[in-house]
Coordinates of C-alpha atoms (C1' of nucleotides) in Angstrom, one line a residue:
Chain A
M188 CA 196.2 -124.2 139.8
L189 CA 193.9 -121.6 140.6
L190 CA 196.8 -119.6 141.6
Y191 CA 197.7 -118.7 138.2
L192 CA 194.4 -117.0 137.4
F193 CA 195.3 -114.2 139.6
M194 CA 198.0 -111.8 139.2
E195 CA 199.6 -110.0 142.2
L196 CA 199.3 -106.3 142.0
A197 CA 202.9 -105.7 142.4
A198 CA 203.7 -108.0 139.4
A199 CA 200.8 -106.1 137.4
K200 CA 202.5 -102.8 138.3
L201 CA 205.7 -104.0 136.9
K202 CA 204.1 -105.4 133.7
F203 CA 202.1 -102.1 133.1
I204 CA 205.3 -99.9 133.6
E205 CA 207.2 -102.1 131.5
A206 CA 204.5 -102.3 128.7
W207 CA 204.2 -98.4 128.7
G208 CA 207.6 -98.1 128.6
K209 CA 208.0 -100.1 125.4
L210 CA 205.0 -98.5 123.7
G211 CA 206.8 -95.2 124.3
S212 CA 210.0 -96.1 123.0
E213 CA 208.4 -97.7 119.8
W214 CA 206.8 -94.2 119.3
G215 CA 209.7 -92.1 119.6
I216 CA 209.4 -91.3 123.5
N217 CA 212.4 -92.3 125.9
R218 CA 211.6 -95.4 127.5
T219 CA 212.5 -94.0 131.1
M220 CA 210.0 -91.2 130.4
A221 CA 207.3 -93.3 129.8
Q222 CA 208.0 -95.6 132.5
V223 CA 208.2 -92.8 135.2
H224 CA 204.9 -91.6 133.7
A225 CA 203.4 -95.1 134.0
L226 CA 204.6 -95.1 137.7
L227 CA 202.8 -91.9 138.5
L228 CA 200.0 -92.9 136.6
I229 CA 199.2 -95.8 138.9
S230 CA 200.0 -94.1 141.8
P231 CA 197.5 -92.9 144.1
E232 CA 199.5 -90.3 145.9
A233 CA 202.4 -88.1 144.4
L234 CA 205.9 -89.5 144.8
T235 CA 209.3 -87.9 145.6
T236 CA 212.3 -88.2 143.3
E237 CA 213.9 -90.6 145.8
E238 CA 210.9 -93.0 145.6
I239 CA 210.9 -92.8 141.9
M240 CA 214.6 -93.5 141.7
E241 CA 214.3 -96.4 143.9
T242 CA 211.3 -98.0 142.4
L243 CA 212.7 -97.9 138.8
S244 CA 216.2 -98.2 139.6
I245 CA 217.6 -95.2 138.1
S246 CA 219.7 -92.5 138.9
R247 CA 219.1 -89.0 140.5
G248 CA 220.4 -87.2 137.4
N249 CA 218.1 -89.4 135.2
A250 CA 215.2 -89.1 137.5
N251 CA 215.5 -85.4 137.7
M252 CA 215.6 -84.8 133.8
T253 CA 212.9 -87.2 133.1
L254 CA 210.5 -85.4 135.6
R255 CA 211.4 -82.1 134.2
D256 CA 210.7 -83.5 130.7
L257 CA 207.4 -85.0 131.8
I258 CA 206.4 -81.5 133.3
G259 CA 207.4 -79.9 130.1
W260 CA 204.9 -82.3 128.2
G261 CA 202.3 -81.3 130.6
L262 CA 201.8 -84.8 131.8
I263 CA 203.0 -84.5 135.5
E264 CA 202.9 -81.6 138.0
K265 CA 204.9 -80.8 141.0
Q266 CA 203.4 -80.7 144.5
H267 CA 204.5 -79.4 147.8
K268 CA 203.4 -80.7 151.1
A269 CA 203.1 -78.3 154.2
G270 CA 206.1 -78.3 156.5
E271 CA 208.3 -80.4 153.8
R272 CA 211.2 -79.3 151.6
K273 CA 210.9 -82.2 149.2
E274 CA 209.1 -82.1 145.9
Y275 CA 206.4 -84.5 145.2
F276 CA 205.2 -85.3 141.7
F277 CA 201.8 -86.7 140.6
A278 CA 200.4 -87.2 137.0
D279 CA 197.1 -86.2 135.6
K280 CA 195.0 -89.2 135.7
D281 CA 192.7 -88.3 132.8
V282 CA 193.5 -90.4 129.9
W283 CA 191.9 -88.0 127.6
N284 CA 193.8 -85.1 128.6
I285 CA 196.9 -87.2 128.4
A286 CA 196.1 -88.0 124.8
R287 CA 195.3 -84.4 124.2
Q288 CA 198.6 -83.2 125.8
V289 CA 200.5 -85.7 123.8
A290 CA 199.0 -84.8 120.5
K291 CA 199.6 -81.2 121.3
E292 CA 203.2 -81.5 122.1
R293 CA 204.1 -83.8 119.0
K294 CA 202.0 -81.7 116.7
K295 CA 204.0 -78.6 117.8
R296 CA 207.4 -80.2 117.9
E297 CA 207.3 -82.4 114.9
L298 CA 204.2 -82.1 112.8
E299 CA 204.5 -78.2 112.3
P300 CA 208.2 -78.2 111.4
V301 CA 207.5 -80.5 108.8
L302 CA 204.5 -78.6 107.3
K303 CA 206.6 -75.7 107.2
V304 CA 209.3 -77.5 105.1
L305 CA 206.6 -79.0 102.7
N306 CA 205.1 -75.5 102.1
E307 CA 208.6 -74.3 101.2
L308 CA 209.1 -77.1 98.9
S309 CA 205.6 -76.6 97.3
T310 CA 207.0 -73.3 95.8
V311 CA 209.8 -75.0 93.8
T312 CA 209.6 -74.0 90.1
G313 CA 210.7 -76.0 87.2
D314 CA 210.0 -77.5 83.9
E315 CA 206.7 -79.0 83.7
K316 CA 207.6 -81.4 81.0
D317 CA 210.2 -83.1 83.2
P318 CA 209.0 -86.2 84.9
A319 CA 211.4 -85.6 87.7
F320 CA 209.9 -82.5 88.4
K321 CA 206.3 -83.5 88.2
T322 CA 206.7 -86.5 90.4
F323 CA 208.4 -84.3 93.0
K324 CA 205.7 -81.5 92.8
K325 CA 203.0 -84.1 93.0
S326 CA 204.3 -86.1 95.9
V327 CA 205.0 -83.0 97.9
A328 CA 201.5 -81.6 97.2
D329 CA 199.8 -84.8 98.1
I330 CA 201.7 -85.0 101.5
N331 CA 201.2 -81.5 102.1
K332 CA 197.5 -81.8 101.7
L333 CA 197.3 -84.9 103.9
A334 CA 199.4 -83.5 106.7
G335 CA 197.4 -80.3 106.5
N336 CA 194.3 -82.4 107.2
V337 CA 196.0 -84.3 110.0
D338 CA 196.9 -80.9 111.4
K339 CA 193.4 -79.7 111.1
T340 CA 191.9 -82.8 112.6
L341 CA 194.5 -82.6 115.6
E342 CA 193.4 -79.0 116.0
T343 CA 190.0 -80.0 116.5
M344 CA 190.6 -82.9 118.7
L345 CA 192.7 -80.4 120.9
K346 CA 189.5 -78.4 121.6
A347 CA 187.0 -81.3 121.9
E348 CA 185.5 -82.9 125.0
E349 CA 186.2 -86.5 125.3
S350 CA 182.4 -87.6 125.1
W351 CA 181.7 -85.4 122.1
F352 CA 184.7 -86.9 120.3
W353 CA 184.3 -90.5 120.8
G354 CA 180.6 -90.1 120.5
S355 CA 180.9 -88.4 117.0
V356 CA 184.0 -90.1 115.6
L357 CA 182.4 -93.7 116.5
K358 CA 179.1 -92.5 114.9
V359 CA 181.0 -92.0 111.6
F360 CA 183.3 -94.8 111.8
K361 CA 180.4 -97.2 112.3
Chain B
M234 CA 218.9 -61.5 94.0
L235 CA 215.8 -63.1 92.5
L236 CA 217.9 -66.2 92.2
Y237 CA 217.1 -67.0 96.0
L238 CA 213.2 -66.9 95.4
F239 CA 213.6 -70.2 93.6
M240 CA 214.9 -73.5 94.7
E241 CA 216.6 -76.0 92.5
L242 CA 214.8 -79.2 92.1
A243 CA 218.0 -81.0 93.2
A244 CA 218.2 -79.0 96.3
A245 CA 214.5 -79.5 97.0
K246 CA 214.8 -83.1 96.8
L247 CA 217.6 -83.2 99.3
K248 CA 215.6 -81.1 101.8
F249 CA 212.5 -83.4 101.1
I250 CA 214.7 -86.4 101.8
E251 CA 216.2 -84.9 104.8
A252 CA 212.8 -83.9 106.2
W253 CA 211.0 -87.3 105.7
G254 CA 214.1 -89.0 107.5
K255 CA 213.8 -86.6 110.3
L256 CA 210.2 -87.3 110.6
G257 CA 210.6 -91.0 110.5
S258 CA 213.2 -91.0 113.2
E259 CA 211.0 -88.9 115.4
W260 CA 208.2 -91.6 115.0
G261 CA 210.4 -94.7 115.6
I262 CA 211.0 -95.3 111.9
N263 CA 214.6 -95.5 111.1
R264 CA 216.1 -92.7 109.4
T265 CA 217.5 -94.4 106.3
M266 CA 214.4 -96.2 105.8
A267 CA 212.5 -93.1 105.6
Q268 CA 214.9 -91.5 103.2
V269 CA 214.9 -94.5 101.0
H270 CA 211.3 -94.3 101.1
A271 CA 211.2 -90.4 100.4
L272 CA 213.9 -91.0 97.5
L273 CA 211.6 -93.5 95.8
L274 CA 208.4 -91.4 96.4
I275 CA 209.9 -88.5 94.4
S276 CA 211.5 -90.6 91.7
P277 CA 209.3 -91.1 88.5
E278 CA 210.9 -94.4 87.7
A279 CA 212.1 -97.6 89.6
L280 CA 215.5 -97.3 90.9
T281 CA 218.2 -100.0 91.4
T282 CA 220.2 -100.7 94.7
E283 CA 223.1 -99.5 93.0
E284 CA 221.4 -96.1 92.5
I285 CA 220.0 -95.7 95.8
M286 CA 223.2 -96.6 97.5
E287 CA 225.0 -93.8 95.4
T288 CA 222.3 -91.0 95.9
L289 CA 222.1 -91.6 99.7
S290 CA 225.7 -92.6 100.1
I291 CA 224.7 -95.7 102.0
S292 CA 226.4 -99.3 101.9
R293 CA 225.0 -102.2 100.0
G294 CA 224.0 -104.1 103.0
N295 CA 222.2 -101.2 104.5
A296 CA 220.4 -100.6 101.1
N297 CA 219.6 -104.3 100.9
M298 CA 218.0 -104.7 104.2
T299 CA 216.3 -101.3 104.1
L300 CA 214.7 -102.1 101.0
R301 CA 213.6 -105.4 102.2
D302 CA 212.1 -103.8 105.2
L303 CA 210.1 -101.2 103.0
I304 CA 208.6 -104.2 101.2
G305 CA 207.8 -105.7 104.3
W306 CA 206.0 -102.5 105.2
G307 CA 204.1 -102.7 101.9
L308 CA 205.4 -99.2 101.0
I309 CA 207.5 -100.4 97.9
E310 CA 207.7 -103.2 95.5
K311 CA 210.3 -104.8 93.1
Q312 CA 210.2 -104.5 89.4
H313 CA 212.0 -106.5 86.8
K314 CA 212.8 -105.1 83.3
A315 CA 212.8 -107.5 80.5
G316 CA 216.4 -108.5 79.6
E317 CA 217.8 -107.3 82.7
R318 CA 218.9 -109.1 85.9
K319 CA 218.9 -106.1 88.2
E320 CA 216.2 -105.5 90.4
Y321 CA 214.4 -102.3 90.5
F322 CA 212.3 -100.7 93.2
F323 CA 209.6 -98.4 93.2
A324 CA 207.2 -96.7 95.7
D325 CA 203.5 -96.7 95.9
K326 CA 202.6 -92.9 95.2
D327 CA 199.3 -93.0 96.6
V328 CA 199.5 -90.9 99.8
W329 CA 196.3 -92.4 101.2
N330 CA 197.8 -95.8 100.8
I331 CA 200.8 -95.1 102.3
A332 CA 199.0 -93.7 105.5
R333 CA 196.9 -96.6 105.5
Q334 CA 199.8 -99.1 105.2
V335 CA 201.8 -97.6 107.9
A336 CA 198.7 -97.3 110.2
K337 CA 198.1 -101.0 109.4
E338 CA 201.6 -102.3 110.1
R339 CA 202.0 -100.2 113.4
K340 CA 198.8 -101.4 114.8
K341 CA 199.8 -104.9 114.2
R342 CA 203.2 -104.7 115.6
E343 CA 202.6 -102.1 118.4
L344 CA 199.2 -101.4 119.3
E345 CA 197.9 -105.0 119.3
P346 CA 200.5 -106.3 121.6
V347 CA 200.1 -103.5 124.2
L348 CA 196.1 -104.2 124.0
K349 CA 196.6 -107.9 124.7
V350 CA 198.6 -106.8 127.9
L351 CA 196.3 -104.2 129.0
N352 CA 193.4 -107.0 128.7
E353 CA 195.4 -109.1 131.1
L354 CA 196.0 -106.5 133.4
S355 CA 192.4 -105.6 133.5
T356 CA 191.9 -109.1 135.3
V357 CA 194.0 -108.4 138.1
T358 CA 192.2 -108.9 141.5
G359 CA 192.5 -107.2 144.7
D360 CA 191.5 -105.4 147.7
E361 CA 188.9 -102.7 146.5
K362 CA 189.5 -100.8 149.6
D363 CA 193.2 -100.3 148.7
P364 CA 193.7 -97.0 147.1
A365 CA 196.9 -98.4 145.2
F366 CA 194.8 -101.3 143.8
K367 CA 191.8 -98.9 142.8
T368 CA 194.0 -96.3 141.1
F369 CA 195.9 -99.0 139.2
K370 CA 192.5 -100.6 138.1
K371 CA 190.9 -97.3 137.1
S372 CA 194.0 -96.1 135.0
V373 CA 194.1 -99.6 133.2
A374 CA 190.5 -99.6 132.5
D375 CA 190.7 -96.0 131.2
I376 CA 193.8 -96.7 128.9
N377 CA 192.2 -99.8 127.8
K378 CA 189.2 -98.2 126.8
L379 CA 191.0 -95.4 125.0
A380 CA 193.5 -97.8 123.3
G381 CA 190.3 -100.0 122.0
N382 CA 188.7 -97.0 120.6
V383 CA 191.8 -95.8 118.7
D384 CA 192.0 -99.7 117.5
K385 CA 188.5 -99.6 116.4
T386 CA 189.1 -96.2 114.4
L387 CA 192.0 -97.3 112.8
E388 CA 190.2 -100.7 111.7
T389 CA 187.6 -98.4 109.9
M390 CA 190.1 -96.2 108.6
L391 CA 191.9 -99.1 106.8
K392 CA 188.9 -100.0 105.1
A393 CA 187.9 -96.6 104.0
E394 CA 188.4 -94.8 100.7
E395 CA 190.3 -91.6 100.9
S396 CA 187.4 -89.3 99.7
W397 CA 184.8 -91.0 102.0
F398 CA 187.2 -90.6 104.9
W399 CA 188.2 -87.0 104.7
G400 CA 184.9 -86.0 103.5
S401 CA 183.3 -87.6 106.7
V402 CA 185.7 -86.5 109.4
L403 CA 186.1 -83.2 108.2
K404 CA 182.3 -82.6 108.3
V405 CA 182.6 -83.7 111.9
F406 CA 185.4 -81.8 112.8
K407 CA 184.2 -78.4 111.3
Chain C
dA231 C1' 230.0 -127.3 84.6
dT232 C1' 231.6 -122.5 84.9
dA233 C1' 231.7 -117.8 85.5
dA234 C1' 229.6 -113.5 85.7
dA235 C1' 225.9 -110.8 87.6
dC236 C1' 223.6 -109.9 91.3
dT237 C1' 221.5 -110.4 96.2
dT238 C1' 222.1 -111.5 101.0
dT239 C1' 224.1 -112.2 105.5
dC240 C1' 226.1 -110.9 109.7
dA241 C1' 230.3 -110.1 112.8
dA242 C1' 232.9 -106.0 113.6
dT243 C1' 232.5 -101.1 113.9
dA244 C1' 230.3 -96.6 114.3
dA245 C1' 227.0 -93.4 115.5
dT246 C1' 223.4 -92.1 118.4
dT247 C1' 221.0 -92.0 122.4
dT248 C1' 220.6 -92.6 127.3
dT249 C1' 222.4 -92.9 131.9
dT250 C1' 225.4 -92.2 135.6
dG251 C1' 227.0 -89.8 139.8
dA252 C1' 229.7 -86.7 141.7
dA253 C1' 230.1 -81.6 142.0
dA254 C1' 228.0 -77.5 142.0
dG255 C1' 224.0 -74.8 142.7
dT256 C1' 220.0 -73.4 145.6
dT257 C1' 216.7 -72.8 149.4
dT258 C1' 215.4 -72.9 154.0
dA259 C1' 216.0 -72.5 158.9
dA260 C1' 218.0 -71.2 162.9
Chain D
dT34 C1' 226.2 -66.5 158.4
dT35 C1' 226.4 -71.5 158.2
dA36 C1' 224.9 -75.9 157.3
dA37 C1' 221.7 -79.3 156.2
dA38 C1' 218.3 -80.5 152.8
dC39 C1' 217.2 -80.7 148.6
dT40 C1' 217.8 -79.9 143.2
dT41 C1' 220.4 -79.2 139.0
dT42 C1' 224.1 -79.9 135.9
dC43 C1' 227.0 -82.3 132.6
dA44 C1' 231.2 -84.7 131.0
dA45 C1' 232.3 -89.2 130.9
dA46 C1' 230.5 -94.0 130.5
dA47 C1' 227.3 -97.5 129.2
dA48 C1' 223.8 -99.0 126.3
dT49 C1' 221.3 -99.2 122.1
dT50 C1' 220.6 -98.9 117.5
dA51 C1' 222.4 -98.4 112.8
dT52 C1' 225.9 -99.1 109.3
dT53 C1' 229.6 -101.4 106.9
dG54 C1' 231.7 -104.5 103.7
dA55 C1' 233.6 -108.5 102.5
dA56 C1' 232.4 -113.1 101.8
dA57 C1' 229.0 -116.5 101.1
dG58 C1' 225.1 -117.3 98.4
dT59 C1' 222.0 -117.4 94.5
dT60 C1' 220.5 -117.2 89.6
dT61 C1' 221.2 -117.0 84.7
dA62 C1' 223.4 -117.4 80.4
dT63 C1' 226.4 -119.9 77.7

DNA sequence: ATAAACTTTCAATAATTTTTGAAAGTTTAA
DNA sequence: TTAAACTTTCAAAAATTATTGAAAGTTTAT
């Protein structure tokens, strides 16, 4: 009976990889990319493309593209071992860095383009007596303001030290 | 020439709906759902299923399911007009409420299940001398801590008043 | 009860996103 | 050079996700 109180490391790893992949896909990050990231996160040494393909049962092409994407996100790096031609990959293990990196990329790729459109839309002119115009203008202005605040907050977060960040925020949010 | 300095309200509406839909799909929210939400956000009156189908060129089935989902997310409500059988739909226009509602739902649907798994994985036992075990345990513990902090922060945000929230946070993030 | 007005369901279809894998490309060592 | 070792590309296929639309279901008025 006691047996079931413990989980094998191997089983735990699989569960972690699966959970990370699911979370990623729910937040617009490709499942495989999140899984490769998870695998490298819990791996003490750098892994080859070969090993990643094997462990996650994915094709060479998929592994290659996913690793390239992860490098583009600043989440993993290539490593070369002396006397070997193969490339090894390892993940930054600092969770605060990971959060910052993801925030930075998504801000750049998704938030900023939307802010640009919202700013354009703020300049629309029309009949101030028209309810359709008034409602449009107010919604756009409100969203623009919120998005701007989110942007500023992220900007500050990107510069922040982990301890400083959590210390300060948790003091405010008590 | 000056003509191009102004944008027609109709064009602006389309652009807004498109941008909101794109943002949604990048963050794991179905494009159509985000578009229907956008349409109702900028509409001064409640709209019928019929009108939504027409404006966005979507089918009755799609409109019906999407509207039901949006009600489930707490972003829109049904309205009945005296002497009419048709149902009308309108969106909460308060941007802070919208942000809170989305945060609340995603916390419940996605963050909490992951926290549950992470907590389970924290209990894994193994050989403290094994680098694979040590790396696994540390990564899980670190992520668990970060996720727990995010959860607490959201929890507080859900209770917060808009002015209080932005006032306080922006003072900290100066 | 009946029928008109309206809403919901869901199997089939369409659209989109992800993955494959073999061929092409590149680098290195001899 | 050449060839082995390794990486990248990308058109085709598979998997996933979203949409359609007609039929079934429900409600209301008479």
